[in-house]
Coordinates of C-alpha atoms in Angstrom, one line a residue:
X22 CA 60.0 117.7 59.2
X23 CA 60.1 114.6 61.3
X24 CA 60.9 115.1 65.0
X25 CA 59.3 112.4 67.0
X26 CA 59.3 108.5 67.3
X27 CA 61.5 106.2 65.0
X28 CA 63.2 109.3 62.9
X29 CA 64.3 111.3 66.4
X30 CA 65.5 108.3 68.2
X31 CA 67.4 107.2 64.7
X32 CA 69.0 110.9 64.1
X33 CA 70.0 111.3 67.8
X34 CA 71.6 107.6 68.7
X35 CA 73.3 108.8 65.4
X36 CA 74.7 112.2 66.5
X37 CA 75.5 110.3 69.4
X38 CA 77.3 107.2 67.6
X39 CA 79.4 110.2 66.0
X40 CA 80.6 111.9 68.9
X41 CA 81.3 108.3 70.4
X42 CA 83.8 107.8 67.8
X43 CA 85.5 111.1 68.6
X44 CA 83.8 113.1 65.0
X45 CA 83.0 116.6 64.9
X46 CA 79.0 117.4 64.9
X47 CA 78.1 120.2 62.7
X48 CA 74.5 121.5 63.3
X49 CA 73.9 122.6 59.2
X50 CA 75.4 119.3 57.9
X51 CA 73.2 116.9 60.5
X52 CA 70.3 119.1 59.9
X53 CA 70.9 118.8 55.7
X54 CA 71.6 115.2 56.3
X55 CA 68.3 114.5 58.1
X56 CA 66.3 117.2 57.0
X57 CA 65.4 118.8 59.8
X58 CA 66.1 122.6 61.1
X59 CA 69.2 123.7 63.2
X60 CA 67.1 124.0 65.8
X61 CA 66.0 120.5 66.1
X62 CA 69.6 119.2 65.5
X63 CA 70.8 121.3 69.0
X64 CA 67.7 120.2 70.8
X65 CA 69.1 116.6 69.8
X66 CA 72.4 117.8 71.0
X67 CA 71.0 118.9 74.5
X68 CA 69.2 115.8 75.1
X69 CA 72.6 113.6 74.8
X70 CA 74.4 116.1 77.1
X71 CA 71.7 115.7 79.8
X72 CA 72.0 111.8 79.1
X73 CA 75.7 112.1 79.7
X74 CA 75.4 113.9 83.1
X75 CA 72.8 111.3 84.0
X76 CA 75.2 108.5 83.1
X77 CA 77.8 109.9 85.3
X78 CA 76.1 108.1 88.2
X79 CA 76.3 104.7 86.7
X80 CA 79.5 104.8 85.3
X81 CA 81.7 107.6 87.0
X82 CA 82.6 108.9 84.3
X83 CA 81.9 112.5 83.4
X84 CA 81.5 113.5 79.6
X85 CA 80.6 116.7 78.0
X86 CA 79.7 118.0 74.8
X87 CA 81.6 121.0 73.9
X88 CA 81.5 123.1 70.9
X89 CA 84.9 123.9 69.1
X90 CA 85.2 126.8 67.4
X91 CA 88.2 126.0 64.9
X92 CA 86.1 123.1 63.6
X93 CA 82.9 124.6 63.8
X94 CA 81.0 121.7 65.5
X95 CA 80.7 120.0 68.9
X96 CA 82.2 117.0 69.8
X97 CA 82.5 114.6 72.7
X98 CA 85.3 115.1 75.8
X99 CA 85.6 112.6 78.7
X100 CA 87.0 115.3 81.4
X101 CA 87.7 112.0 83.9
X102 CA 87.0 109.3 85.9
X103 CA 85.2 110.5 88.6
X104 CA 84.4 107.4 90.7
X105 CA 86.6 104.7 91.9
X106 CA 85.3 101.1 91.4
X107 CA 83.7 99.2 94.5
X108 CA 86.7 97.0 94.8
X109 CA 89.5 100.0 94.3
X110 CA 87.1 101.7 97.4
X111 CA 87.1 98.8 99.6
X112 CA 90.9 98.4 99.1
X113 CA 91.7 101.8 100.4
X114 CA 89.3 101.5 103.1
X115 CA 91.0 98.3 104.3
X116 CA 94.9 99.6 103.8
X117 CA 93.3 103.0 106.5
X118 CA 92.0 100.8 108.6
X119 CA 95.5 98.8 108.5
X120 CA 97.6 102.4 108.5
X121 CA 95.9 102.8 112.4
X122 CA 96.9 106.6 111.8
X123 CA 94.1 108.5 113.2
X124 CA 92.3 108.7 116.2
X125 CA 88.5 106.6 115.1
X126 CA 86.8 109.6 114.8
X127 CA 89.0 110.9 112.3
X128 CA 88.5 107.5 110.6
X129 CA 85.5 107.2 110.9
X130 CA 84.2 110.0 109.3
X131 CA 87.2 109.7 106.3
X132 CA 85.5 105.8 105.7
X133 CA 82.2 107.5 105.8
X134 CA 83.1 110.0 103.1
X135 CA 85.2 107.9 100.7
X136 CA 82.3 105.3 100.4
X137 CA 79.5 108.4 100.5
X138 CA 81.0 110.1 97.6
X139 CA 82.8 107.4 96.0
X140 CA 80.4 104.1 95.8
X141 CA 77.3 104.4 94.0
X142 CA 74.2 104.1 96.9
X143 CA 73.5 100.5 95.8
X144 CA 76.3 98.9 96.5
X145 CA 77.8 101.2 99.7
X146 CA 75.8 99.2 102.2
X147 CA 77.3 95.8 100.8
X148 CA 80.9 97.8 101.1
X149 CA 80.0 99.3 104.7
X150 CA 79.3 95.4 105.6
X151 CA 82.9 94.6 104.6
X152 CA 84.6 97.0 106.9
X153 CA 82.2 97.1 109.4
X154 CA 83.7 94.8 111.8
X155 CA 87.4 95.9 111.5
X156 CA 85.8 99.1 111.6
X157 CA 84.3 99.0 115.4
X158 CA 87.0 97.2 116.5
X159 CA 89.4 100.0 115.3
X160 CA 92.5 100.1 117.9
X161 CA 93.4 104.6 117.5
X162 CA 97.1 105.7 117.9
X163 CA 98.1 105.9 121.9
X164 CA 98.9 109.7 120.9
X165 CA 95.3 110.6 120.4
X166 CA 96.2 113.5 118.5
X167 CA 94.6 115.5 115.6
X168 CA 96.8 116.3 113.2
X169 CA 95.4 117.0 110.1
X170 CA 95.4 120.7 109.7
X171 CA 99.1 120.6 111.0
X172 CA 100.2 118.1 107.9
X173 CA 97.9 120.4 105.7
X174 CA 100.1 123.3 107.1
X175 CA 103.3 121.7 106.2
X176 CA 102.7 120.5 103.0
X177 CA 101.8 124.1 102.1
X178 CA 105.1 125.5 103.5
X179 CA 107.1 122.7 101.4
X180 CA 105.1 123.6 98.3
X181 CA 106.5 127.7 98.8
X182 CA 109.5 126.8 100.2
X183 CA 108.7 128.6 103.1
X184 CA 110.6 127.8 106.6
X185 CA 108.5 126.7 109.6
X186 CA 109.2 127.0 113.2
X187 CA 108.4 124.0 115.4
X188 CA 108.1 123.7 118.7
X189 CA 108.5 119.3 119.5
X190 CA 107.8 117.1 122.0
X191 CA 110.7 114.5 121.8
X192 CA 110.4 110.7 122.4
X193 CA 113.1 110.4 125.3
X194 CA 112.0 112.7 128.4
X195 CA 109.3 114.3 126.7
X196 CA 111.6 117.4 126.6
X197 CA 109.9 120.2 123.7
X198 CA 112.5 121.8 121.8
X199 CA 112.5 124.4 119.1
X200 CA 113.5 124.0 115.8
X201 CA 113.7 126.4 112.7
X202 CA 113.5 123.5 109.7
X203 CA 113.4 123.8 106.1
X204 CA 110.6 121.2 105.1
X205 CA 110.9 118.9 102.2
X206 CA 108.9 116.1 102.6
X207 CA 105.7 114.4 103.7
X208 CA 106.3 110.4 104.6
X209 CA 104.1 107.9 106.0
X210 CA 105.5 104.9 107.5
X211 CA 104.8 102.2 110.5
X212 CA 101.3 103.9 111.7
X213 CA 102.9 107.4 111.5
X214 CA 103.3 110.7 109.1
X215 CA 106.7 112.3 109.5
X216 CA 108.1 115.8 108.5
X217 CA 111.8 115.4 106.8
X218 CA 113.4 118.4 107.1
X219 CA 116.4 120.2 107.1
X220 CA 118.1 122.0 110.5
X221 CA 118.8 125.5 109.5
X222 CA 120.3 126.4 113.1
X223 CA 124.4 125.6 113.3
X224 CA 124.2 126.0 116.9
X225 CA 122.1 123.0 117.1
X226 CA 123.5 121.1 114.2
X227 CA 126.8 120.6 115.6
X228 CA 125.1 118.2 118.7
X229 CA 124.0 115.7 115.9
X230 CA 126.2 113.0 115.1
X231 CA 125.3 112.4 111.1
X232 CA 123.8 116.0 109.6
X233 CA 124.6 117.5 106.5
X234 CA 122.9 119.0 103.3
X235 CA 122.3 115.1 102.5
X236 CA 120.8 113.7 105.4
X237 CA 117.4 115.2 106.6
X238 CA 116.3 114.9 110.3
X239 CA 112.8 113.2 110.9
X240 CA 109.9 114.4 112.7
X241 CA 106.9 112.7 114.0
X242 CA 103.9 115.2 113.0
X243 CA 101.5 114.0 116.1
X244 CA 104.8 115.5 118.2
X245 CA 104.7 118.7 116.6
X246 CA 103.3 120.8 119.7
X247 CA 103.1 124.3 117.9
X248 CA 103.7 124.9 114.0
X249 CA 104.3 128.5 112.5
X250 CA 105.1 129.2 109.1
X251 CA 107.5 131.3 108.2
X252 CA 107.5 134.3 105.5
X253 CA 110.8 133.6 105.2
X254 CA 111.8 131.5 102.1
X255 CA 114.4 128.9 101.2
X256 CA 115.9 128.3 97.7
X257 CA 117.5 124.5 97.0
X258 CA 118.6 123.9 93.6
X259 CA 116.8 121.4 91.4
X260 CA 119.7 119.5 90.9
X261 CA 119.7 119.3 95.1
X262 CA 116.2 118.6 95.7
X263 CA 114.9 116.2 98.2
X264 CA 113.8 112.9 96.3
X265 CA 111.1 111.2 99.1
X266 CA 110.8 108.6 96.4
X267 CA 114.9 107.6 96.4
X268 CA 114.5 107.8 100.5
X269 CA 111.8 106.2 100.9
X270 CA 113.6 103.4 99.9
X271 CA 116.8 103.3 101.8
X272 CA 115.0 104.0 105.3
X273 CA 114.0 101.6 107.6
X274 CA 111.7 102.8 111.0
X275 CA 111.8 106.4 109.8
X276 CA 115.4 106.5 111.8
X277 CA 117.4 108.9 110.1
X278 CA 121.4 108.3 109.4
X279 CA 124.1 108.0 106.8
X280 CA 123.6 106.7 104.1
X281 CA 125.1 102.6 104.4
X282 CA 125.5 99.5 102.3
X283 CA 124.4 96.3 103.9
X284 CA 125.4 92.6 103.2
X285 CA 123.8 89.6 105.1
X286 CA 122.5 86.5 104.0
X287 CA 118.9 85.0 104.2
X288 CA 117.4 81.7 105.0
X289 CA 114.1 82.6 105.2
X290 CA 111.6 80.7 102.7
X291 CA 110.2 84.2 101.2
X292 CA 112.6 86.6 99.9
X293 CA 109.9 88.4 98.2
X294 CA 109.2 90.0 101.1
X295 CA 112.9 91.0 101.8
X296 CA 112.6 92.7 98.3
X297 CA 109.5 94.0 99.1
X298 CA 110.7 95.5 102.2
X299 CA 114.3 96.5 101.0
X300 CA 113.1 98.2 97.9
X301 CA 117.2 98.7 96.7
X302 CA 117.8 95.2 97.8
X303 CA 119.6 93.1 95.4
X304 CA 120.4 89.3 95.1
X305 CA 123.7 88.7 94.7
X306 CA 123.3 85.2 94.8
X307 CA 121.2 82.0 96.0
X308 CA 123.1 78.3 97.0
X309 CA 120.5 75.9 98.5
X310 CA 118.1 78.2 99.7
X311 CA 120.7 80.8 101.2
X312 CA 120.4 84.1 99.4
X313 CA 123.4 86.6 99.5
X314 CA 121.6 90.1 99.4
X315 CA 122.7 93.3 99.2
X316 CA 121.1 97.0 100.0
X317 CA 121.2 100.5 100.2
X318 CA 120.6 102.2 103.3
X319 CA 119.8 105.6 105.7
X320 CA 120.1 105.3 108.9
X321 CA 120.3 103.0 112.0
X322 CA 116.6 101.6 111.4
X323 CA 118.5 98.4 109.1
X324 CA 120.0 96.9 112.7
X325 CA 116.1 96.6 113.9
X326 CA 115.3 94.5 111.1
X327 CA 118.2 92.7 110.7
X328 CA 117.4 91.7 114.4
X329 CA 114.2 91.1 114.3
X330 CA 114.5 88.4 111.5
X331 CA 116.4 86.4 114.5
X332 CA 118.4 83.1 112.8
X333 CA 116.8 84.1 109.2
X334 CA 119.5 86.4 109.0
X335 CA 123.2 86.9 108.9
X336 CA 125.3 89.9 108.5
X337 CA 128.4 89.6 106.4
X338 CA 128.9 93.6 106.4

């Protein structure tokens, strides 16, 4: 029975062609087929499973070889892509940098562990280059505040439906108050992560001006002084539940509100990026270069950018 040179390296890189295509390998038939034992068809089948966890490295993906009983024979499964490409790396490296979200520690050792574990060794030197000067001229949020473990805290609580307690520092006065909040969201936005959540107290409730089972209130998570999660759980329908997605949106500055409709025209040259930054924008129509849009709002964050887009702008409603 042949087991070395030319008759190995042609029965194996078959095996192997047949497992590409997504066949079934059946030890008796191979071994028939080639005339060779069992045992030399599963040391065949070992050696392309160690080549597939070599390959890993080069090609980030991970394949096994696993046996399936119903059809009696082993075949080929590609679990997933492990590794992001060198260009989808750098990109998420560049948009953290841009996010200025964490104190440059924190991002620091984040950059260092998405290239580490996520660039092949060759090439993480050429995408450390890249970033490296945005990188030491990093400008860290004025709160200087670690916040990780408190967002990792939270998005636990929203995943039980579990109430939190809050004790937070608010913008005007630095006054803390203390909340009890039913948390439903996650959101990043302008250099900041925010909790939207739900007031469960009716005592302080009534001193808001726009609150109700449709509107969440908006937290800073750098401003949350103390966090404790409740035992205590909440139920909201699914036909209720919080969309982020549908609010994300309609919000402009994370500052909460009713929910509006907005009219204005725009002279700018670009309204791509009044799409882009109105996502339920719509153009109602366009005469020499003047666009009459309309949108969907929350909140009282709309007036800042209506403003800030000075003689671009002007509000019909």
């Amino acid at each position: 029975m042949e087991d070395f040179g030319n008759g190995k390296m042609e029965r194996v890189l078959g095996i192997y062609t047949k497992l590409l295509n997504g066949q079934t390998v059946n030890k008796a038939k191979e071994a028939e087929r080639y005339q060779v034992n069992d045992r030399s068809i599963q040391r065949d089948i070992d050696d392309i499973r160690n080549f597939l966890e070599l390959d890993t490295e080069n090609t980030g993906y991970i394949n096994t070889i696993t046996y399936d009983r119903g059809s009696k024979g082993y075949r080929m499964e590609q679990i997933y892509k492990m590794k992001l490409s060198n260009s989808e790396v750098l990109a998420l490296c560049k948009i953290l940098l841009e996010s200025r979200a964490f104190v440059k520690e924190e991002m620091k050792d984040m950059l260092d562990r998405l290239i580490s574990c996520c660039v092949p060794q060759s090439n993480q030197k050429l995408v450390r280059e890249l970033i490296s000067n945005e990188a030491f001229h990093y400008v860290e949020p004025h709160h200087k505040t670690r916040f990780l473990k408190t967002m990792w805290d939270i998005g636990e609580a929203i995943r039980s439906c579990r109430y939190i307690e809050i004790e937070y520092g608010r913008m005007k006065g630095g006054k803390v108050v203390a909340r009890k909040l039913k948390p439903v969201a996650i959101m990043f936005s302008e250099y900041y992560f925010y909790l939207t959540a739900f007031i469960d107290d009716e005592e302080v409730r009534k001193d808001f001006d726009v609150i109700n089972d449709s509107f969440p209130t908006i937290y800073r998570i750098d401003r949350i002084k103390k966090l404790k999660v409740l035992e205590e759980r909440f139920h909201i329908p699914y036909s209720s539940r919080f969309e982020e997605g549908e609010f994300r949106k309609r919000i402009q500055f994370m500052y909460g509100g009713k929910l509006q409709k907005v009219k204005f025209k725009y002279f700018g040259e670009n309204i791509e990026a009044v799409l882009d930054r109105l996502p339920t924008a719509q153009v109602l129509s366009e005469e020499d270069g003047a666009y009459v849009v309309s949108a969907e709002v929350f909140g009282k964050g709309i007036d800042m950018w209506l403003r800030s887009q000075g003689e671009r702008v002007e509000v019909i409603e």
